[in-house]
Short mmCIF file of C-alpha atoms in Angstrom, two decimals:
data_model
loop_
_atom_site.label_atom_id
_atom_site.label_comp_id
_atom_site.label_asym_id
_atom_site.label_seq_id
_atom_site.Cartn_x
_atom_site.Cartn_y
_atom_site.Cartn_z
CA UNK A 1 0.00 0.00 0.00
CA UNK A 2 2.77 2.44 0.93
CA UNK A 3 4.71 1.41 -2.17
CA UNK A 4 1.70 2.09 -4.41
CA UNK A 5 1.16 5.51 -2.85
CA UNK A 6 4.84 6.29 -3.27
CA UNK A 7 4.69 5.41 -6.97
CA UNK A 8 1.58 7.55 -7.41
CA UNK A 9 3.31 10.49 -5.72
CA UNK A 10 6.38 10.07 -7.92
CA UNK A 11 4.27 9.97 -11.07
CA UNK A 12 2.18 12.94 -9.96
CA UNK A 13 5.29 14.94 -9.11
CA UNK A 14 4.15 15.80 -5.59
CA UNK A 15 7.57 15.77 -3.92
CA UNK A 16 6.32 16.83 -0.48
CA UNK A 17 4.22 13.68 -0.16
CA UNK A 18 7.03 11.61 -1.73
CA UNK A 19 9.29 12.28 1.27
CA UNK A 20 6.65 11.35 3.83
CA UNK A 21 5.67 8.25 1.88
CA UNK A 22 9.32 7.18 1.61
CA UNK A 23 9.61 7.41 5.40
CA UNK A 24 6.42 5.36 5.80
CA UNK A 25 7.75 2.75 3.39
CA UNK A 26 11.08 2.56 5.25
CA UNK A 27 9.25 2.18 8.56
CA UNK A 28 7.09 -0.58 7.11
CA UNK A 29 10.20 -2.36 5.79
CA UNK A 30 11.92 -2.10 9.18
CA UNK A 31 8.83 -3.53 10.86
CA UNK A 32 8.68 -6.36 8.34
CA UNK A 33 12.36 -7.10 8.95
CA UNK A 34 11.78 -7.29 12.72
CA UNK A 35 8.83 -9.64 12.17
CA UNK A 36 10.95 -11.91 9.97
CA UNK A 37 13.74 -11.98 12.56
CA UNK A 38 11.25 -12.77 15.32
CA UNK A 39 9.68 -15.51 13.22
CA UNK A 40 13.09 -17.03 12.52
CA UNK A 41 13.84 -17.04 16.23
CA UNK A 42 10.54 -18.76 16.98
CA UNK A 43 11.15 -21.32 14.22
CA UNK A 44 14.56 -22.16 15.71
CA UNK A 45 13.01 -22.57 19.16
CA UNK A 46 10.20 -24.73 17.80
CA UNK A 47 12.67 -26.86 15.87
CA UNK A 48 14.61 -27.52 19.07
CA UNK A 49 11.44 -28.46 20.93
CA UNK A 50 10.44 -30.85 18.14
CA UNK A 51 13.84 -32.53 18.39
CA UNK A 52 13.30 -33.04 22.14
CA UNK A 53 9.81 -34.38 21.47
CA UNK A 54 11.16 -36.89 18.92
CA UNK A 55 13.65 -38.18 21.51
CA UNK A 56 10.84 -38.64 24.05
CA UNK A 57 8.73 -40.53 21.50
CA UNK A 58 11.68 -42.81 20.64
CA UNK A 59 12.23 -43.57 24.34
CA UNK A 60 8.52 -44.34 24.67
CA UNK A 61 8.67 -46.65 21.65
CA UNK A 62 11.69 -48.41 23.16
CA UNK A 63 9.88 -48.83 26.48
CA UNK A 64 6.84 -50.30 24.72
CA UNK A 65 9.03 -52.72 22.75
CA UNK A 66 10.80 -53.83 25.95
CA UNK A 67 7.49 -54.30 27.78
CA UNK A 68 6.14 -56.35 24.87
CA UNK A 69 9.24 -58.56 24.88
CA UNK A 70 8.91 -59.14 28.63
CA UNK A 71 5.22 -59.94 28.22
CA UNK A 72 5.94 -62.49 25.47
CA UNK A 73 8.68 -64.08 27.56
CA UNK A 74 6.39 -64.40 30.57
CA UNK A 75 3.61 -65.87 28.43
CA UNK A 76 6.01 -68.43 26.94
CA UNK A 77 7.31 -69.37 30.38
CA UNK A 78 3.76 -69.71 31.69
CA UNK A 79 2.83 -71.90 28.72
CA UNK A 80 5.84 -74.20 29.37
CA UNK A 81 4.98 -74.47 33.05
CA UNK A 82 1.39 -75.36 32.17
CA UNK A 83 2.61 -78.09 29.80
CA UNK A 84 4.94 -79.52 32.45
CA UNK A 85 2.11 -79.71 34.99
CA UNK A 86 -0.10 -81.72 32.62
#
């Protein structure tokens, strides 16, 4: 929007509004730059948190696999004991 107004002022030859519009455009660009930097910072933080979350999920998967192996072992042992009793 500021860019369009600046172009209109340049084409119309109204130099007094050109200066003010240039300042507005520069301010808008500085604000956009700060937003991009802030977003990049948040993305880096989020990426780190996702890495931690992946580690937690892998540990959970490992715990489930270990519990399943123990459960199978106990079931097999119980089945052998039942066969020996018969």
